[in-house]
Amino acid sequence: MASHIVGYPRMGPKRELKFALESFWDGKSSAEDLEKVATDLRASIWKQMADAGIKYIPSNTFSYYDQVLDTTAMLGAVPERYSWTGGEIGFSTYFSMARGNATVPAMEMTKWFDTNYHFIVPELGPNTKFSYSSHKAVNEYKEAKALGVDTVPVLIGPVSYLLLSKPAKGVEKSFALLSLLSSILPVYKEVIAELKAAGATWIQFDEPTLVLDLDSHQLAAFSAAYTELESALSGLNVLVETYFADIPAESYKTLTSLNSVTAYGFDLIRGAKTLDLVKSAGFPSGKYLFAGVVDGRNIWADDLAASLTTLESLEAIVGKDKLVVSTSCSLMHTAVDLVNETKLDSEIKSWLAFAAQKVVEVNALAKALAGQKDEAYFAANAAAQASRRSSPRVTNEEVQKAAAALKGSDHRRATNVSARLDAQQKKLNLPVLPTTTIGSFPQTVELRRVRREYKAKKISEEEYISAIKEEISKVVKIQEELDIDVLVHGEPERNDMVEYFGEQLSGFAFTANGWVQSYGSRCVKPPIIYGDVSRPNPMTVFWSKMAQSMTSRPMKGMLTGPVTILNWSFVRNDQPRFETCYQIALAIKKEVEDLEAGGIQVIQIDEAALREGLPLRKAEHAFYLDWAVHSFRITNCGVQDTTQIHTHMCYSNFNDIIHSIINMDADVITIENSRSDEKLLSVFREGVKYGAGIGPGVYDIHSPRIPSTEEIADRVNKMLAVLDTNILWVNPDCGLKTRKYNEVKPALTNMVSAAKLIRTQLASAK
């Protein structure tokens, strides 16, 4: 019985790639240094899977930024503004597309389906020229082969690539991206030919868009694409991999009808209904089923007995020699190796499996199906499952009663937003087009050292508080000198917006090295929600009151919202997600009320990940949005009219949920806008009325580029064309923690100057 891994984490167990990338970007190391780190990481990953007994080992899942950008490079689909003149695409062009440079902005970045991973959105049009411009897939296959490892090269499938793209600037929004299929397939054919010549016998096309709600025209594109590729693929075994949700019946029918495809990969964790489809609709004779029974998106140990039962039922349908045990999706969405967690509570640790352990689970299931079951391994797994089910630390009856009592109320504030804004303005006395930032300021090396030493007990609590107080004072002074209207304290006490809160909430556990890539070199360390959630003590009140005491200007209290904490954590899988979210909402509600009692007049409750958690199928949207929006309202339903509630959202497509955003009933929302070519504004051009305060971002903080005053003023004027002057705020797209002060200060200076310029113009026009 064979085993397969869809993909593997790239950063390395100690984030080796992150540090190598940042060193290269800072000019401290060479391209050769970066490539050496990458080569060593790939070799280690391939060896690990080979040693574990995995038969189908992926290659070309490694990336310096993201796999969609790699495909853009492979196709030579470089936007003209990067002045690429042809040939093999190097780091300069590649990273300019991802991060921008001194003269041109980066390409849009958005979420990869419903995960916290991001990808760079291809910009295509009728005049886009395609050419084979990155040989990465072939080079990595050869690299593995030279090490004695025969791999399955992985490519983003041609149809998913186009469906994940957008019309380039200046191209009609109605442009049919699928019309470019015949233009990109010749490049795919070249890649396939080189892989065959190099000795590849299998090739994996990731076509995750097959789990979406596709129309007949889109489904026909899959048939057309793989029919066109059929002769090129002759002699190869072809796997089409899907993940993240059930595959709809029509998509299943289309996929299983493709003559050129040998095998189909299905996510049987988030796509449990696909199992019923395989049983009821039948499975094509002679084809392989790659069964994704080991969860690639969470850190809980697999229930091996349950998975084995599922696999045995599939074996009866597809045949013993055609069933392959696999992960539900790439393991890049989980942490790397549990072995590195030397301080994690032993009981909780026994419940977990990171990427390295999941590789072992996959192979153990494959061997068990083949009659070589490791009885001791399965017995230990069963004991861990039983321990988790019966552990008293998982359940808190008081929390469960409080969450159950939420039923029957929609938890809206008593007064409408218009009246609240009037009351708040009388108290805050803000100018037209008030300026603010999103929360964090640059996280310096010194600041990280202070937090690290405090955690390691190398400095006292008094020394820690003194250092953080000094940093807050510096950030407050900078903002006052810049003449920003509503200030933030910069979050110097926080390494991560979710981890910080999780550390102070019950029901959470934390890892030392459980890092997961979010985009580029950006890694996050998701908390583990293992039990019922409550707030034993105030979490931010001390720092917020300290910061407010340093200025007469309004100081925002900064919180992470319940939906974002949920979506950016590894969540318990033994109860519905909405129940856990309601518990978190009640904990944040207590914090909001304590901040208000402490004199904080503006409180921001970030819901950066609300859109990210939207299910991939439209039929499931309403239920999710109902409980997600309700959770946000729970957090602030009890505050006074004069307390201004902000929220923040970033790096997703918000246009399709704008009415749910309005339903959140926040007083002010700051929302990413500039990096996505201001497509958010199209909602308001189409007639949606927004009565609360709103700050569409005026510049992209994920690029080192510093926008001019004129550029920002132009953006603000575009906003004023569709939004009322009295509700518009001026702010960056997102927090500033990943930037340096020599980038932040001039950018914010220009932002404030732009706001003042337009205020003057508005005043003179009266």
XYZ file of N, CA and C in Angstrom, residues 419-517:
297
model
N -26.028 58.132 15.560
C -26.130 58.832 16.843
C -24.871 58.615 17.679
N -24.321 57.420 17.616
C -23.096 57.141 18.385
C -21.935 57.996 17.884
N -21.796 58.091 16.555
C -20.698 58.896 15.998
C -20.815 60.356 16.420
N -22.047 60.877 16.471
C -22.240 62.258 16.936
C -21.781 62.409 18.384
N -22.156 61.466 19.226
C -21.766 61.519 20.638
C -20.250 61.398 20.797
N -19.662 60.553 19.988
C -18.210 60.357 20.065
C -17.454 61.588 19.591
N -17.950 62.234 18.533
C -17.277 63.416 18.010
C -17.290 64.557 19.034
N -18.391 64.696 19.759
C -18.466 65.735 20.792
C -17.398 65.507 21.858
N -17.090 64.247 22.122
C -16.110 63.918 23.160
C -14.678 63.935 22.618
N -14.470 63.425 21.399
C -13.117 63.287 20.852
C -12.653 64.533 20.104
N -13.598 65.263 19.506
C -13.291 66.507 18.783
C -12.196 66.299 17.732
N -12.418 65.356 16.834
C -11.438 65.034 15.798
C -11.635 65.916 14.574
N -10.566 66.164 13.808
C -10.707 66.950 12.580
C -11.359 66.125 11.479
N -11.736 66.772 10.380
C -12.167 66.062 9.182
C -11.002 65.192 8.702
N -11.289 64.023 8.181
C -10.267 63.070 7.724
C -9.256 62.767 8.835
N -9.731 62.265 9.975
C -8.797 61.969 11.068
C -7.779 60.905 10.660
N -6.555 61.057 11.137
C -5.481 60.112 10.817
C -5.236 59.178 11.994
N -4.873 57.956 11.669
C -4.515 56.980 12.690
C -3.650 55.909 12.037
N -3.125 54.995 12.832
C -2.455 53.810 12.296
C -3.192 52.590 12.825
N -2.786 51.422 12.402
C -3.586 50.230 12.663
C -3.268 49.583 14.010
N -2.093 49.814 14.552
C -1.810 49.235 15.874
C -0.339 49.094 16.181
N 0.351 48.252 15.419
C 1.751 47.969 15.731
C 2.679 48.983 15.079
N 3.833 49.186 15.743
C 4.940 49.958 15.187
C 6.126 49.010 15.023
N 7.203 49.444 14.348
C 8.310 48.515 14.067
C 8.803 47.759 15.303
N 9.006 46.462 15.091
C 9.528 45.599 16.159
C 11.048 45.528 15.974
N 11.759 46.322 16.739
C 13.214 46.415 16.591
C 13.912 45.198 17.183
N 15.162 45.039 16.826
C 15.982 43.948 17.375
C 16.064 44.076 18.896
N 16.226 45.311 19.379
C 16.323 45.554 20.819
C 15.027 45.167 21.528
N 13.910 45.500 20.930
C 12.613 45.179 21.524
C 12.411 43.672 21.611
N 12.770 42.980 20.551
C 12.642 41.524 20.563
C 13.564 40.914 21.621
N 14.744 41.505 21.779
C 15.688 41.014 22.802
C 15.094 41.153 24.206
N 14.468 42.291 24.469
C 13.873 42.538 25.789
C 12.800 41.485 26.084
N 11.917 41.254 25.133
C 10.846 40.265 25.352
C 11.430 38.869 25.547
N 12.433 38.553 24.749
C 13.061 37.227 24.835
C 13.725 37.027 26.201
N 14.430 38.037 26.659
C 15.132 37.924 27.943
C 14.154 37.880 29.112
N 13.032 38.581 28.980
C 12.027 38.543 30.049
C 11.402 37.151 30.125
N 11.092 36.575 28.971
C 10.521 35.231 28.963
C 11.490 34.207 29.543
N 12.785 34.440 29.293
C 13.816 33.517 29.787
C 14.230 33.824 31.225
N 13.535 34.828 31.829
C 13.813 35.238 33.215
C 15.243 35.762 33.397
N 15.776 36.377 32.330
C 17.113 36.972 32.419
C 17.056 38.420 32.887
N 15.859 39.029 32.786
C 15.662 40.364 33.348
C 14.426 40.314 34.227
N 14.339 41.228 35.178
C 13.232 41.236 36.120
C 11.986 41.844 35.490
N 10.850 41.650 36.153
C 9.608 42.253 35.669
C 9.718 43.775 35.674
N 10.365 44.316 36.682
C 10.546 45.767 36.772
C 11.365 46.291 35.593
N 12.432 45.574 35.229
C 13.258 45.985 34.089
C 12.477 45.875 32.777
N 11.653 44.822 32.686
C 10.838 44.626 31.486
C 9.828 45.752 31.330
N 9.105 46.056 32.388
C 8.101 47.123 32.330
C 8.755 48.456 31.985
N 9.917 48.709 32.553
C 10.631 49.962 32.276
C 11.006 50.058 30.794
N 11.478 48.945 30.220
C 11.888 48.942 28.807
C 10.681 49.128 27.879
N 9.583 48.445 28.208
C 8.381 48.571 27.375
C 7.790 49.972 27.507
N 7.822 50.505 28.708
C 7.318 51.872 28.926
C 8.120 52.876 28.099
N 9.409 52.687 28.054
C 10.274 53.576 27.269
C 9.933 53.489 25.776
N 9.656 52.269 25.300
C 9.299 52.086 23.894
C 7.951 52.733 23.590
N 6.986 52.549 24.468
C 5.670 53.171 24.272
C 5.810 54.691 24.226
N 6.609 55.225 25.141
C 6.831 56.678 25.187
C 7.422 57.173 23.869
N 8.352 56.401 23.311
C 8.972 56.774 22.036
C 7.944 56.782 20.909
N 7.091 55.749 20.873
C 6.078 55.638 19.822
C 5.047 56.760 19.942
N 4.651 57.076 21.172
C 3.696 58.170 21.392
C 4.288 59.493 20.925
N 5.546 59.723 21.270
C 6.209 60.978 20.885
C 6.313 61.102 19.371
N 6.658 60.004 18.701
C 6.752 60.021 17.234
C 5.406 60.412 16.627
N 4.333 59.802 17.110
C 3.007 60.081 16.558
C 2.586 61.524 16.819
N 2.913 62.031 18.001
C 2.572 63.429 18.297
C 3.365 64.377 17.399
N 4.644 64.059 17.180
C 5.460 64.899 16.292
C 4.942 64.853 14.849
N 4.424 63.681 14.447
C 3.857 63.541 13.109
C 2.472 64.180 13.010
N 1.891 64.512 14.162
C 0.559 65.117 14.258
C -0.541 64.155 13.831
N -0.397 62.887 14.231
C -1.456 61.893 14.023
C -2.554 62.150 15.059
N -3.799 61.950 14.666
C -4.924 62.352 15.517
C -5.296 61.330 16.586
N -5.419 60.075 16.200
C -5.748 59.017 17.160
C -4.550 58.076 17.218
N -3.997 57.936 18.419
C -2.711 57.250 18.567
C -2.871 55.774 18.920
N -1.783 55.063 18.774
C -1.670 53.680 19.236
C -0.422 53.590 20.112
N -0.337 52.560 20.926
C 0.859 52.442 21.780
C 1.962 51.620 21.121
N 1.682 51.071 19.928
C 2.711 50.387 19.145
C 2.864 48.915 19.420
N 2.190 48.405 20.468
C 2.203 46.976 20.808
C 3.600 46.404 21.047
N 4.465 47.121 21.778
C 5.823 46.593 21.986
C 5.867 45.352 22.861
N 4.800 45.120 23.635
C 4.772 43.957 24.529
C 4.322 42.695 23.809
N 3.997 42.806 22.509
C 3.402 41.678 21.785
C 4.302 41.218 20.640
N 4.580 39.939 20.622
C 5.278 39.367 19.472
C 4.292 39.075 18.357
N 3.080 38.680 18.737
C 2.065 38.287 17.757
C 0.702 38.635 18.321
N -0.200 39.133 17.460
C -1.486 39.649 17.924
C -2.414 38.563 18.458
N -2.233 37.327 18.042
C -3.061 36.242 18.560
C -2.361 35.547 19.722
N -1.078 35.277 19.560
C -0.322 34.595 20.607
C -0.396 35.359 21.923
N -0.292 36.690 21.840
C -0.292 37.520 23.047
C -1.558 37.301 23.878
N -2.704 37.263 23.207
C -3.960 37.081 23.934
C -4.130 35.637 24.377
N -3.773 34.711 23.515
C -3.907 33.312 23.878
C -3.119 32.944 25.118
N -1.961 33.595 25.302
C -1.135 33.311 26.479
C -1.827 33.706 27.782
N -2.820 34.586 27.666
C -3.491 35.075 28.875
C -4.916 34.555 29.017
N -5.315 33.674 28.121
C -6.630 33.061 28.180
C -6.498 31.597 28.582
N -7.438 31.102 29.365
C -7.429 29.680 29.699
C -7.900 28.880 28.496
N -7.504 27.606 28.437
C -7.900 26.749 27.323
C -6.940 26.777 26.147
N -5.840 27.558 26.286
C -4.840 27.686 25.220
C -3.519 27.046 25.659
N -2.814 26.475 24.707
C -1.444 25.990 24.934
C -0.541 26.620 23.880
N 0.759 26.667 24.178
C 1.696 27.357 23.295
C 2.920 26.526 23.013
N 3.433 26.712 21.817
C 4.632 25.997 21.396
C 5.836 26.928 21.443
N 7.012 26.346 21.429
C 8.247 27.138 21.346
C 8.643 27.349 19.891
N 8.376 26.342 19.055
C 8.839 26.397 17.664
C 7.760 25.992 16.657
N 6.502 26.183 17.028
C 5.407 25.779 16.147
C 5.089 26.807 15.085
N 6.113 27.233 14.346
C 5.960 28.297 13.360
C 5.312 27.796 12.077
N 4.477 28.659 11.489
C 3.808 28.361 10.223
C 3.970 29.577 9.315
N 4.276 29.337 8.043
C 4.464 30.440 7.101
C 3.127 31.101 6.783
